[in-house]
Amino acid sequence: MTIKNIKLTRRNVLKVAGGSLFAGAVGTTTGCSSAPEQASGPAPINGIMPWSNWSGNQVCYPAERARPRNAEQLAKMLKETTGKIRAVGAGHSFSGLVPTDETLLSMARFRGISHINEETKEVIVGAGTRLSALGDSLFENNLGMINMPDVNTQSLAGSIATSTHGTGEGFGSLSSYVTGLTLVTADGETIKCSASENKDIFDAARCNIGSLGIITDITLQVRESYYLKERSEMLPLEEAFEKMEEMRIAKRHFEAFGLPHANHMLLIEFTEVSKEESDANQTDTSETGDAYETFRTLANVIDAVPFLRGPVMSIAPRTVGVEERYGAWNDIFGNIRDMRFNEMEYTVPAEDGLACFREVLETIKEKDIDVIFPIEYRYVGEDDIWLSQFYKRPGAAISVHNFHDKPYESYSEQMEAIFDRYQGRPHWGKLHNKTEQDFAALYPKWEEFKELRSKLDPNRRFINNHLDAIFPVIG
Ligand SMILES: Cc1cc2nc3c(=O)[nH]c(=O)nc-3n(C[C@H](O)[C@H](O)[C@H](O)COP(=O)(O)OP(=O)(O)OC[C@H]3O[C@@H](n4cnc5c(N)ncnc54)[C@H](O)[C@@H]3O)c2cc1C
């Protein structure tokens, strides 16, 4: 492909800003730490197969792998063993939440909907159920998730462990739609919790970073099924900023992708429509061109001829037209992202979001930071979950990414300095450099969470290297 062929389509912008269907297939050499991916992938060590996350930046060699069949087997295992355990969902976290040298526990056998309350529209779901499978089952039962993240490849328990979210200030994170859950603690005790039963555990466990115990099932508030129109438009930067402020105040369901070094921004709105309107407007949404190739080509051209970055990034967005897609909620939300990246995301107070986003885009230009990966901007409603990024604070979530095989440390550190000035709270599942002191200042319920955690897991069975910095041993 030559530079003449480069056309930035709206679909390319979206594809480059998201993820993929495959996880955990790559990684590197030794230890359970962050490590860059190698083309050949990691080799087994002493016969132990490696585990790695979706982007390949987290790798470990667990001595044991467990996949309990049911809650009884899980409880028995916890009662009869004493070693460290980390639960894994779909391995879609970029931070070191999962790696362990000891037991890696998959809850993949806890899947599917076991009960539907037609009246209250609540469903009981196995912790290991992937969001895509949950979406299909809900749709078959004429039900829908109230909101969804960018992709649907995560597990439900993994998603709520980090307050995974979609967009719209009128909508909370997935954790905020949990109305009950069952937790098996370090010594094998089973605890049910909800707003009316073990309320403190409920408030902590809805965003738990895998540190309280193993969740076996989750009760989720859902709604009747629905249809959506997704409209995306590339706008000049200032026009986009004005429109975003209006949409935030109206608590509308929308997100934005800012393009580094460009003077345009992609805005995507979601509007609920009737089935009839959706059916009447079905469009061919099949892929046109390969996003990876387009963006890699852009990156390669810019690497070879750096002075072309400004012109390329300012001209290419102008070629993107308005696009509309109609469909059932689970089709519109379930994006397929087929290129890998590493990501940092911070949530700042919603009212400061646009100022912070502007500073991010301006800093990239001013400091001439070598990145072309789109920056995602979303709003999320507040909740009352102790460690949620949205605890008592509606938030603007800003995500910065780079290709999985490009360095991200310097870029993300520069962005983190901006987020810190706005009292940003990092996404638990994405890259950050925060430790216990920072979290104590960011979360009013930090001490309560820590105390409860120590009570439920006194021997630190659920603490790995990454969580050691977050919950250090005092004294
Ligand atoms: C391509 C891509 C797109 C993404 N899009 C979004 C997005 O739109 N919005 C957003 O907010 N985030 C997004 N993320 C981040 C992702 O949603 C979170 O990191 C999420 O936690 C990953 O879920 P998982 O099932 O892969 O869990 P894992 O990463 O495997 O685990 C996450 C945590 O959950 C714990 N855990 C898993 N199962 C259990 C269990 N049964 N009991 C107790 N603890 C458990 C683990 O121990 C770990 O602490 C994205 C990530 C990727 C790679």
XYZ file of C-alpha atoms and ligand atoms in Angstrom:
528
model
C 0.000 0.000 0.000
C 1.391 3.430 -0.882
C 0.515 6.682 0.784
C -1.900 7.432 -2.065
C -4.071 4.528 -0.957
C -4.484 5.713 2.605
C -8.092 6.554 3.349
C -9.228 6.911 6.930
C -12.732 5.502 7.157
C -14.967 5.841 10.194
C -14.850 2.065 10.585
C -11.052 2.195 10.626
C -11.093 4.756 13.413
C -13.377 2.504 15.451
C -11.530 -0.692 14.743
C -8.207 0.783 15.693
C -9.632 2.046 18.959
C -10.900 -1.288 20.156
C -10.047 -4.900 20.637
C -10.252 -8.384 19.263
C -11.986 -11.670 19.660
C -8.851 -13.495 20.629
C -7.211 -13.350 24.023
C -4.337 -14.910 25.839
C -2.519 -16.321 22.830
C 0.774 -14.503 23.088
C 3.419 -13.526 25.599
C 7.064 -13.813 26.532
C 9.762 -15.371 28.603
C 9.773 -15.777 32.369
C 7.993 -14.704 35.513
C 4.571 -13.291 36.223
C 5.255 -9.689 35.418
C 4.634 -7.139 32.728
C 6.595 -8.055 29.631
C 6.566 -6.969 26.005
C 5.271 -9.415 23.445
C 7.714 -11.272 21.219
C 6.741 -12.338 17.736
C 7.330 -16.024 18.472
C 5.284 -15.988 21.688
C 6.374 -17.397 25.021
C 7.738 -20.903 25.345
C 6.793 -23.331 28.104
C 9.260 -23.334 31.000
C 9.984 -26.625 32.752
C 6.867 -27.980 31.098
C 4.677 -25.144 32.442
C 2.519 -23.467 29.831
C 2.487 -19.662 29.863
C -0.621 -17.565 30.367
C -0.860 -14.108 28.876
C -3.492 -11.423 28.621
C -5.140 -10.127 25.451
C -2.496 -7.553 24.527
C 0.458 -9.722 25.571
C 1.879 -7.253 28.116
C 1.094 -9.530 31.087
C 2.596 -13.015 31.200
C 2.867 -15.654 33.886
C 3.608 -19.328 34.466
C 1.036 -20.666 36.922
C 2.130 -23.828 38.726
C -1.525 -24.990 38.879
C -4.620 -24.330 36.804
C -8.060 -24.954 38.260
C -11.430 -25.033 36.486
C -14.020 -26.073 39.090
C -17.247 -27.647 37.811
C -19.550 -26.141 40.404
C -19.757 -24.116 43.618
C -19.298 -27.180 45.858
C -16.078 -28.169 44.121
C -14.808 -24.588 44.333
C -15.606 -24.320 48.062
C -13.940 -27.700 48.719
C -10.828 -26.624 46.845
C -10.583 -23.390 48.830
C -11.131 -25.243 52.122
C -8.519 -27.909 51.402
C -5.706 -25.724 50.044
C -3.768 -22.775 51.441
C -1.818 -21.314 48.496
C -2.381 -18.173 46.483
C -5.106 -18.040 43.829
C -5.975 -15.565 41.103
C -9.228 -15.781 39.206
C -9.146 -15.122 35.483
C -12.026 -14.116 33.235
C -11.294 -13.408 29.578
C -7.811 -11.967 30.242
C -8.826 -8.564 28.876
C -7.153 -6.498 31.601
C -3.976 -4.599 30.749
C -2.924 -4.135 34.393
C -1.306 -6.971 36.347
C -4.528 -8.117 38.020
C -4.361 -11.740 36.891
C -0.744 -13.013 36.804
C 0.244 -15.575 39.420
C 2.991 -18.179 39.874
C 0.623 -20.307 41.933
C -2.998 -21.240 41.066
C -4.809 -19.634 38.136
C -8.527 -20.248 38.502
C -10.869 -20.122 35.521
C -14.595 -19.805 36.175
C -15.436 -20.659 32.558
C -17.705 -23.522 33.668
C -19.957 -21.121 35.586
C -21.828 -19.871 32.589
C -25.295 -19.042 31.341
C -28.485 -17.637 32.819
C -29.895 -19.837 35.606
C -32.959 -17.752 36.497
C -35.058 -14.963 34.996
C -37.405 -12.857 37.123
C -39.855 -11.647 34.477
C -41.469 -9.173 36.851
C -38.384 -7.320 38.141
C -36.329 -7.992 35.004
C -33.425 -9.425 36.985
C -31.378 -12.391 35.804
C -28.983 -14.673 37.683
C -25.888 -15.284 35.579
C -22.854 -17.593 35.990
C -19.734 -15.554 36.833
C -17.715 -16.856 33.879
C -20.358 -16.054 31.242
C -18.949 -13.978 28.391
C -20.879 -10.785 27.686
C -21.461 -11.921 24.086
C -23.153 -15.153 25.214
C -25.116 -13.269 27.855
C -26.266 -10.831 25.171
C -27.495 -13.644 22.918
C -29.421 -15.325 25.761
C -30.978 -12.068 26.913
C -32.016 -11.202 23.362
C -33.632 -14.633 22.905
C -35.668 -13.877 26.026
C -36.650 -10.427 24.750
C -34.372 -8.766 27.317
C -31.442 -6.388 27.058
C -28.442 -5.100 29.025
C -29.022 -1.494 30.082
C -25.623 -0.466 28.748
C -22.537 -2.207 27.367
C -18.784 -1.647 26.998
C -17.071 -1.316 23.604
C -16.600 -5.036 23.124
C -18.463 -8.046 24.496
C -15.645 -10.552 24.850
C -15.112 -10.058 28.618
C -16.581 -12.332 31.284
C -19.292 -10.895 33.526
C -17.340 -11.364 36.805
C -14.179 -9.945 35.197
C -16.143 -6.945 33.944
C -17.695 -6.065 37.253
C -14.367 -6.652 39.080
C -13.072 -3.454 37.414
C -16.295 -1.412 36.960
C -16.211 -1.956 33.213
C -18.457 0.587 31.539
C -19.957 1.883 28.324
C -20.945 5.483 27.742
C -23.661 7.995 28.665
C -23.890 10.065 31.848
C -27.429 8.758 32.290
C -26.003 5.200 32.545
C -23.843 3.549 35.210
C -21.078 0.996 34.796
C -21.938 -2.719 34.561
C -21.206 -2.987 38.306
C -23.994 -0.518 39.049
C -26.572 -2.909 37.532
C -25.584 -5.757 39.876
C -28.336 -6.353 42.456
C -26.834 -9.379 44.175
C -23.952 -11.839 44.011
C -22.483 -14.958 45.608
C -18.898 -14.956 46.830
C -16.790 -17.872 48.049
C -14.159 -16.610 50.486
C -10.565 -17.708 51.053
C -11.576 -20.398 53.554
C -14.375 -21.761 51.384
C -17.309 -19.983 53.050
C -20.175 -19.020 50.720
C -21.641 -15.534 51.223
C -24.648 -14.067 49.435
C -24.937 -10.303 49.331
C -27.269 -7.603 48.058
C -28.572 -4.190 49.152
C -30.553 -5.959 51.914
C -28.126 -8.759 52.873
C -24.458 -8.245 53.853
C -24.653 -4.721 52.458
C -21.017 -3.830 53.217
C -19.776 -6.847 51.248
C -22.191 -5.948 48.444
C -20.850 -2.370 48.256
C -17.279 -3.653 48.123
C -17.750 -6.717 45.932
C -19.444 -4.972 43.016
C -15.959 -3.658 42.087
C -13.533 -6.012 43.809
C -10.423 -6.396 41.570
C -10.494 -10.082 42.398
C -9.319 -9.353 45.931
C -12.259 -10.454 48.107
C -12.953 -14.011 46.981
C -14.302 -15.928 44.014
C -17.668 -14.865 42.615
C -19.832 -17.742 41.400
C -23.002 -15.965 40.252
C -24.255 -12.452 39.726
C -27.803 -11.067 39.730
C -28.119 -8.363 37.138
C -30.790 -5.734 36.505
C -31.703 -5.836 32.828
C -34.557 -4.367 30.775
C -36.799 -5.275 27.857
C -34.962 -5.720 24.578
C -34.477 -2.680 22.333
C -33.110 -1.412 19.049
C -30.554 1.281 18.394
C -29.502 3.705 15.749
C -25.792 4.492 15.854
C -24.774 7.654 14.040
C -21.183 8.703 13.644
C -19.825 11.882 12.203
C -16.354 13.400 11.907
C -16.568 17.040 13.005
C -14.113 19.940 13.192
C -12.628 19.972 16.697
C -14.364 23.061 18.129
C -17.745 22.084 16.714
C -17.332 18.647 18.291
C -16.429 20.104 21.702
C -19.541 22.337 21.659
C -21.807 19.470 20.672
C -20.333 17.211 23.371
C -21.095 19.718 26.121
C -24.743 19.884 24.977
C -24.996 16.099 24.816
C -23.452 15.640 28.256
C -25.942 18.009 29.841
C -28.770 16.108 28.123
C -27.120 12.912 29.544
C -27.155 11.434 26.069
C -25.594 8.199 25.053
C -22.521 9.120 23.005
C -18.764 8.832 22.760
C -15.975 10.627 20.964
C -12.694 9.588 19.380
C -10.086 12.337 19.259
C -7.401 11.877 16.623
C -3.900 12.880 17.746
C -2.309 15.687 15.701
C -5.629 16.285 13.884
C -8.197 19.051 13.933
C -11.180 16.723 13.760
C -12.989 14.393 16.128
C -15.326 11.451 15.536
C -18.617 11.679 17.474
C -20.842 8.629 17.870
C -24.425 8.890 19.151
C -26.741 6.062 20.108
C -30.507 6.601 19.966
C -33.169 4.069 20.848
C -35.498 3.358 17.909
C -38.456 1.060 17.258
C -37.924 -2.391 15.748
C -39.813 -1.189 12.669
C -37.452 1.748 12.161
C -34.452 -0.512 12.679
C -35.744 -3.151 10.249
C -36.569 -0.508 7.646
C -33.059 0.917 7.764
C -30.916 -2.199 7.809
C -27.649 -1.284 6.123
C -24.765 -3.373 4.938
C -22.220 -2.942 7.695
C -19.697 -5.379 6.274
C -16.093 -4.362 6.549
C -14.531 -2.212 3.874
C -10.765 -2.391 3.940
C -8.559 -3.538 6.739
C -8.166 -1.168 9.668
C -4.934 -2.663 10.850
C -3.356 -2.282 7.461
C -4.571 1.290 7.065
C -3.386 2.446 10.447
C -0.165 0.451 10.336
C 0.560 2.001 6.969
C -0.111 5.441 8.400
C 2.178 4.652 11.331
C 4.904 3.263 9.055
C 4.754 6.260 6.734
C 4.945 8.577 9.730
C 7.822 6.587 11.246
C 9.754 6.857 7.969
C 8.888 10.475 7.221
C 7.936 12.063 10.552
C 7.208 15.499 9.081
C 4.272 13.956 7.175
C 2.377 13.215 10.386
C 0.760 16.655 10.627
C -0.450 16.770 6.992
C -1.605 13.130 6.963
C -3.516 13.437 10.239
C -5.119 16.718 9.247
C -6.195 15.669 5.735
C -7.272 12.045 6.297
C -10.158 12.772 8.750
C -11.840 15.055 6.214
C -12.474 12.045 4.002
C -14.717 10.364 6.612
C -18.442 10.817 5.953
C -21.526 10.400 8.166
C -22.450 6.769 8.843
C -25.582 5.253 10.338
C -26.155 1.727 11.594
C -29.383 0.226 12.880
C -29.889 -2.988 14.781
C -30.658 -4.869 17.981
C -28.817 -3.563 21.057
C -26.500 -6.577 21.229
C -25.448 -6.212 17.583
C -24.786 -2.492 17.777
C -22.840 -2.684 21.061
C -20.894 -5.836 20.232
C -18.015 -4.326 18.308
C -15.296 -6.495 16.858
C -11.868 -4.925 17.258
C -9.223 -6.890 15.462
C -5.989 -5.241 16.390
C -4.114 -5.318 19.629
C -3.008 -2.372 21.729
C -2.131 -1.341 25.268
C -4.331 1.141 27.069
C -4.475 3.543 30.004
C -7.793 5.042 31.087
C -8.556 7.603 33.772
C -11.919 8.888 34.907
C -12.020 12.563 35.869
C -15.037 14.438 37.279
C -17.593 14.767 34.473
C -17.629 18.568 34.637
C -13.844 18.667 34.035
C -13.888 16.068 31.291
C -13.781 18.310 28.247
C -11.035 20.537 29.688
C -8.949 17.451 30.460
C -9.606 15.915 27.027
C -8.593 19.197 25.391
C -5.371 19.243 27.425
C -4.600 15.667 26.357
C -5.023 16.499 22.661
C -3.088 19.776 22.945
C -0.226 18.146 24.879
C 0.186 15.471 22.218
C 0.517 18.206 19.600
C 2.707 20.527 21.660
C 5.090 17.797 22.829
C 5.018 16.185 19.394
C 4.269 12.797 20.960
C 4.744 9.955 18.508
C 1.224 8.483 18.511
C -1.646 8.321 16.018
C -3.963 5.972 17.949
C -7.430 7.549 18.539
C -8.265 8.679 22.099
C -11.614 7.527 23.427
C -13.844 9.824 25.494
C -16.960 8.632 27.368
C -19.256 9.687 30.197
C -20.463 7.363 32.969
C -23.065 7.984 35.690
C -22.158 7.943 39.394
C -22.735 5.028 41.760
C -22.236 4.068 45.418
C -19.723 1.227 44.955
C -16.697 1.711 47.226
C -13.898 1.236 44.683
C -15.758 2.233 41.551
C -14.128 4.969 39.471
C -17.598 6.538 39.530
C -18.095 6.439 43.320
C -20.298 9.448 44.173
C -18.925 11.204 41.104
C -20.238 11.152 37.534
C -17.172 10.713 35.384
C -15.577 11.404 32.030
C -13.418 8.403 31.093
C -10.482 9.211 28.800
C -8.511 6.335 27.242
C -5.111 6.595 25.598
C -3.714 3.670 23.619
C -0.809 2.617 21.473
C -0.246 -0.384 19.195
C 0.652 -3.482 21.219
C 4.142 -3.596 19.687
C 4.932 0.096 20.138
C 6.288 1.555 23.388
C 3.570 3.095 25.549
C 5.354 3.953 28.810
C 6.536 7.484 28.063
C 3.237 8.450 26.380
C 1.076 7.073 29.168
C 3.242 8.668 31.878
C 2.825 12.074 30.242
C -0.927 11.538 30.027
C -1.099 10.296 33.633
C 0.443 13.598 34.799
C -2.498 15.410 33.167
C -5.095 13.047 34.643
C -3.557 13.522 38.103
C -4.183 17.259 37.942
C -7.901 16.504 37.531
C -8.023 13.973 40.424
C -8.361 11.190 37.880
C -9.111 7.668 39.072
C -7.468 4.927 36.976
C -9.480 2.100 35.429
C -8.511 -0.915 37.541
C -8.119 -3.125 34.473
C -5.928 -0.718 32.503
C -2.380 0.612 32.839
C -1.587 2.911 35.745
C 1.252 3.655 38.157
C -0.772 4.263 41.301
C -0.118 2.782 44.725
C -1.992 2.545 48.006
C -1.305 6.187 49.048
C -2.858 7.475 45.840
C -5.905 5.253 46.182
C -6.392 6.258 49.814
C -6.681 9.874 48.630
C -8.935 9.055 45.666
C -11.452 6.770 47.379
C -13.352 7.916 50.518
C -14.160 4.276 51.374
C -10.587 3.006 50.962
C -10.031 2.100 54.620
C -13.401 0.311 54.846
C -12.567 -1.737 51.755
C -9.133 -2.668 53.114
C -10.565 -3.694 56.469
C -13.231 -5.858 54.862
C -10.649 -7.374 52.507
C -8.394 -8.371 55.430
C -11.375 -9.909 57.218
C -12.415 -12.001 54.197
C -8.856 -12.929 53.153
C -6.630 -12.706 56.281
C -3.829 -14.798 54.749
C -3.676 -12.768 51.506
C -4.491 -15.717 49.266
C -5.963 -13.422 46.608
C -3.028 -10.978 46.537
C -0.490 -11.159 43.688
C 2.496 -8.888 42.945
C 0.338 -6.183 41.372
C -2.074 -6.105 44.329
C 0.827 -6.058 46.810
C 1.479 -2.438 45.807
C -2.211 -1.622 46.185
C -2.749 -3.454 49.486
C 0.762 -3.503 51.029
C 1.480 -5.290 54.275
C 1.882 -2.595 56.925
C 4.783 -2.793 59.406
C -10.296 -4.938 23.565
C -10.712 -4.441 24.912
C -11.796 -3.603 25.013
C -12.185 -3.118 26.267
N -13.252 -2.266 26.342
C -13.608 -1.748 27.544
C -14.703 -0.839 27.661
O -15.376 -0.516 26.679
N -15.003 -0.352 28.884
C -14.271 -0.668 30.005
O -14.581 -0.175 31.090
N -13.239 -1.549 29.933
C -12.900 -2.090 28.737
N -11.862 -2.987 28.666
C -11.241 -3.444 29.921
C -11.933 -4.743 30.418
O -13.336 -4.642 30.303
C -11.622 -4.993 31.897
O -10.236 -5.053 32.113
C -12.290 -6.262 32.431
O -12.040 -6.340 33.814
C -11.808 -7.521 31.722
O -12.667 -8.592 31.997
P -12.138 -10.094 31.866
O -13.294 -11.007 31.894
O -11.207 -10.202 30.736
O -11.367 -10.240 33.255
P -9.818 -10.501 33.533
O -9.020 -9.425 32.901
O -9.485 -11.898 33.229
O -9.825 -10.269 35.115
C -10.138 -9.006 35.657
C -10.297 -9.114 37.170
O -11.453 -9.888 37.467
C -11.140 -10.873 38.422
N -12.075 -11.977 38.259
C -12.415 -12.603 37.113
N -13.344 -13.555 37.376
C -13.590 -13.514 38.698
C -14.448 -14.239 39.574
N -15.247 -15.187 39.132
N -14.429 -13.911 40.890
C -13.631 -12.936 41.358
N -12.808 -12.217 40.584
C -12.787 -12.496 39.270
C -9.691 -11.204 38.133
O -9.057 -11.815 39.234
C -9.134 -9.820 37.855
O -8.849 -9.177 39.061
C -11.452 -3.493 27.434
C -10.345 -4.345 27.321
C -9.976 -4.814 26.067
C -8.785 -5.720 25.936
